[in-house]
PDB file of C-alpha atoms in Angstrom:
ATOM      1  CA  MET A   1      34.258 -11.867  -4.653  1.00 74.00           C
ATOM      2  CA  LYS A   2      32.773 -15.126  -3.346  1.00 79.00           C
ATOM      3  CA  LYS A   3      32.873 -13.787   0.192  1.00 79.00           C
ATOM      4  CA  THR A   4      30.894 -10.692  -0.835  1.00 80.00           C
ATOM      5  CA  LEU A   5      28.312 -12.802  -2.648  1.00 74.00           C
ATOM      6  CA  ILE A   6      27.909 -15.080   0.356  1.00 80.00           C
ATOM      7  CA  ILE A   7      27.480 -12.083   2.675  1.00 77.00           C
ATOM      8  CA  CYS A   8      24.859 -10.557   0.349  1.00 66.00           C
ATOM      9  CA  LEU A   9      22.938 -13.834   0.182  1.00 70.00           C
ATOM     10  CA  CYS A  10      23.042 -14.176   3.975  1.00 68.00           C
ATOM     11  CA  ILE A  11      21.686 -10.647   4.382  1.00 68.00           C
ATOM     12  CA  LEU A  12      18.945 -11.344   1.845  1.00 63.00           C
ATOM     13  CA  ILE A  13      17.933 -14.494   3.694  1.00 67.00           C
ATOM     14  CA  LEU A  14      18.070 -12.834   7.110  1.00 62.00           C
ATOM     15  CA  ILE A  15      15.913  -9.860   6.204  1.00 61.00           C
ATOM     16  CA  ASN A  16      13.238 -12.149   4.821  1.00 64.00           C
ATOM     17  CA  ILE A  17      12.825 -14.097   8.056  1.00 65.00           C
ATOM     18  CA  PRO A  18       9.424 -13.024   9.421  1.00 66.00           C
ATOM     19  CA  PRO A  19      10.368 -11.140  12.605  1.00 66.00           C
ATOM     20  CA  ILE A  20      13.077  -9.210  10.782  1.00 61.00           C
ATOM     21  CA  SER A  21      11.000  -8.675   7.638  1.00 61.00           C
ATOM     22  CA  TRP A  22       8.102  -7.335   9.726  1.00 60.00           C
ATOM     23  CA  PHE A  23      10.458  -4.856  11.357  1.00 60.00           C
ATOM     24  CA  CYS A  24      11.808  -3.787   7.949  1.00 58.00           C
ATOM     25  CA  LYS A  25       8.245  -3.273   6.736  1.00 59.00           C
ATOM     26  CA  ILE A  26       7.318  -1.200   9.785  1.00 55.00           C
ATOM     27  CA  ILE A  27      10.238   1.177   9.335  1.00 54.00           C
ATOM     28  CA  THR A  28      10.269   1.422   5.545  1.00 57.00           C
ATOM     29  CA  GLU A  29       6.825   1.461   3.988  1.00 62.00           C
ATOM     30  CA  ASP A  30       3.409   2.908   4.497  1.00 76.00           C
ATOM     31  CA  TYR A  31       0.802   1.185   2.388  1.00 86.00           C
ATOM     32  CA  THR A  32      -1.895   3.782   1.907  1.00 91.00           C
ATOM     33  CA  TYR A  33      -5.126   3.641  -0.070  1.00 93.00           C
ATOM     34  CA  SER A  34      -7.754   6.139  -1.097  1.00 94.00           C
ATOM     35  CA  SER A  35     -10.902   6.650  -3.073  1.00 92.00           C
ATOM     36  CA  TYR A  36     -10.544   8.835  -6.177  1.00 92.00           C
ATOM     37  CA  ASN A  37     -11.387  11.994  -4.219  1.00 91.00           C
ATOM     38  CA  GLY A  38      -9.835  11.159  -0.856  1.00 91.00           C
ATOM     39  CA  VAL A  39     -13.160  10.861   0.973  1.00 89.00           C
ATOM     40  CA  ILE A  40     -12.253   7.293   1.931  1.00 89.00           C
ATOM     41  CA  GLN A  41      -8.665   6.703   3.079  1.00 90.00           C
ATOM     42  CA  TYR A  42      -6.841   3.807   4.691  1.00 89.00           C
ATOM     43  CA  GLN A  43      -3.325   3.208   5.956  1.00 88.00           C
ATOM     44  CA  GLU A  44      -2.003  -0.211   6.924  1.00 84.00           C
ATOM     45  CA  ASN A  45      -0.523  -0.454  10.385  1.00 75.00           C
ATOM     46  CA  LEU A  46       1.080  -3.713  11.458  1.00 65.00           C
ATOM     47  CA  MET A  47       1.233  -2.581  15.070  1.00 66.00           C
ATOM     48  CA  LYS A  48      -2.559  -2.177  15.135  1.00 69.00           C
ATOM     49  CA  GLY A  49      -3.251  -5.327  13.144  1.00 69.00           C
ATOM     50  CA  THR A  50      -4.725  -3.569  10.115  1.00 74.00           C
ATOM     51  CA  ASN A  51      -3.930  -4.907   6.669  1.00 79.00           C
ATOM     52  CA  PHE A  52      -5.009  -4.735   3.055  1.00 82.00           C
ATOM     53  CA  ASN A  53      -7.712  -7.406   3.344  1.00 83.00           C
ATOM     54  CA  THR A  54      -9.345  -5.536   6.227  1.00 84.00           C
ATOM     55  CA  TYR A  55      -9.508  -2.351   4.170  1.00 84.00           C
ATOM     56  CA  ALA A  56     -10.628  -4.014   0.955  1.00 85.00           C
ATOM     57  CA  GLU A  57     -13.586  -5.569   2.778  1.00 87.00           C
ATOM     58  CA  SER A  58     -14.389  -2.293   4.546  1.00 88.00           C
ATOM     59  CA  PHE A  59     -14.242  -0.392   1.244  1.00 90.00           C
ATOM     60  CA  ASP A  60     -16.579  -2.893  -0.448  1.00 89.00           C
ATOM     61  CA  GLU A  61     -19.080  -2.612   2.414  1.00 90.00           C
ATOM     62  CA  ARG A  62     -18.973   1.182   2.308  1.00 88.00           C
ATOM     63  CA  ILE A  63     -19.575   1.239  -1.445  1.00 87.00           C
ATOM     64  CA  LYS A  64     -22.549  -1.103  -1.103  1.00 88.00           C
ATOM     65  CA  SER A  65     -24.041   1.021   1.672  1.00 89.00           C
ATOM     66  CA  ASP A  66     -23.644   4.379  -0.126  1.00 84.00           C
ATOM     67  CA  PRO A  67     -25.077   4.495  -3.664  1.00 81.00           C
ATOM     68  CA  ASN A  68     -23.893   8.121  -4.078  1.00 80.00           C
ATOM     69  CA  ILE A  69     -20.248   7.101  -4.435  1.00 81.00           C
ATOM     70  CA  LYS A  70     -19.360   7.707  -8.098  1.00 83.00           C
ATOM     71  CA  ASP A  71     -16.043   5.908  -8.479  1.00 87.00           C
ATOM     72  CA  LYS A  72     -16.200   2.481  -6.896  1.00 89.00           C
ATOM     73  CA  GLN A  73     -12.461   1.761  -7.246  1.00 93.00           C
ATOM     74  CA  LEU A  74      -9.973   1.619  -4.380  1.00 94.00           C
ATOM     75  CA  TYR A  75      -6.599   3.113  -5.357  1.00 96.00           C
ATOM     76  CA  ARG A  76      -3.143   2.694  -3.909  1.00 94.00           C
ATOM     77  CA  THR A  77      -1.435   5.973  -3.084  1.00 95.00           C
ATOM     78  CA  PHE A  78       2.016   4.481  -2.645  1.00 91.00           C
ATOM     79  CA  THR A  79       4.398   3.984  -5.543  1.00 89.00           C
ATOM     80  CA  LEU A  80       5.887   0.635  -6.461  1.00 87.00           C
ATOM     81  CA  LYS A  81       9.501   0.201  -5.419  1.00 83.00           C
ATOM     82  CA  PRO A  82      10.823  -3.026  -6.976  1.00 80.00           C
ATOM     83  CA  TRP A  83      14.413  -2.294  -5.905  1.00 79.00           C
ATOM     84  CA  ARG A  84      13.443  -2.969  -2.284  1.00 75.00           C
ATOM     85  CA  PHE A  85      14.512  -6.599  -2.350  1.00 72.00           C
ATOM     86  CA  TRP A  86      13.533  -7.091   1.290  1.00 69.00           C
ATOM     87  CA  GLU A  87       9.883  -6.731   0.284  1.00 74.00           C
ATOM     88  CA  TRP A  88       9.863  -9.499  -2.325  1.00 75.00           C
ATOM     89  CA  HIS A  89       7.642 -11.673  -0.169  1.00 75.00           C
ATOM     90  CA  GLU A  90       5.052  -8.867   0.005  1.00 79.00           C
ATOM     91  CA  TRP A  91       4.852  -8.804  -3.799  1.00 81.00           C
ATOM     92  CA  VAL A  92       4.193 -12.538  -3.852  1.00 84.00           C
ATOM     93  CA  ILE A  93       1.987 -13.047  -0.796  1.00 82.00           C
ATOM     94  CA  HIS A  94      -0.026  -9.801  -0.936  1.00 83.00           C
ATOM     95  CA  TYR A  95       0.012  -9.205  -4.686  1.00 87.00           C
ATOM     96  CA  LYS A  96      -3.540  -7.752  -4.717  1.00 90.00           C
ATOM     97  CA  ARG A  97      -2.242  -4.681  -2.866  1.00 89.00           C
ATOM     98  CA  PHE A  98       0.154  -3.937  -5.735  1.00 91.00           C
ATOM     99  CA  MET A  99      -2.386  -4.643  -8.483  1.00 93.00           C
ATOM    100  CA  LEU A 100      -4.575  -1.677  -7.503  1.00 94.00           C
ATOM    101  CA  PRO A 101      -4.377   1.316  -9.837  1.00 96.00           C
ATOM    102  CA  TYR A 102      -2.195   4.174  -8.600  1.00 97.00           C
ATOM    103  CA  ILE A 103      -3.531   7.659  -7.865  1.00 96.00           C
ATOM    104  CA  SER A 104      -1.330  10.580  -6.908  1.00 95.00           C
ATOM    105  CA  GLU A 105      -1.976  13.219  -4.272  1.00 93.00           C
ATOM    106  CA  GLU A 106      -2.242  15.808  -7.057  1.00 94.00           C
ATOM    107  CA  GLN A 107      -4.905  13.785  -8.867  1.00 95.00           C
ATOM    108  CA  ILE A 108      -6.913  13.393  -5.659  1.00 95.00           C
ATOM    109  CA  LEU A 109      -6.785  17.167  -5.085  1.00 93.00           C
ATOM    110  CA  GLU A 110      -7.838  17.790  -8.691  1.00 94.00           C
ATOM    111  CA  ASN A 111     -10.785  15.402  -8.284  1.00 93.00           C
ATOM    112  CA  ARG A 112     -11.777  17.175  -5.060  1.00 92.00           C
ATOM    113  CA  LYS A 113     -11.766  20.554  -6.836  1.00 92.00           C
ATOM    114  CA  LYS A 114     -13.976  19.170  -9.622  1.00 91.00           C
ATOM    115  CA  GLU A 115     -16.510  18.020  -7.025  1.00 88.00           C
ATOM    116  CA  GLY A 116     -16.371  21.238  -5.010  1.00 88.00           C
ATOM    117  CA  LEU A 117     -14.883  19.525  -1.952  1.00 85.00           C
ATOM    118  CA  PRO A 118     -12.467  21.357   0.365  1.00 86.00           C
ATOM    119  CA  GLU A 119      -8.797  21.007  -0.526  1.00 81.00           C
ATOM    120  CA  LYS A 120      -7.912  19.502   2.857  1.00 75.00           C
ATOM    121  CA  TYR A 121      -9.112  16.001   3.570  1.00 65.00           C
TER     122      TYR A 121
END
């Protein structure tokens, strides 16, 4: 029993060391964001150096430059997965990403239909 606990703790520590945790993030999660109708979409990509802060700033600039945008909220399109213990540091360090309201693909499509936009985006 103690041996199993020690092994589990070692694994938990190892997968939270930055090079390993970055690899786990690359292979396990896509952090995607969208406007309410899918006209504006972002996807984080560690390999390209894009992150949440980059997109939040870009979204704010786009909203300021286009007064025709009705809903000025950025939404996360990924679901929260608290059982992924290897991502605990993401929840702490990048908490703003997880505080965004969630919008589903179905809701985006419904919003597009209401506005007369094509189904594909």
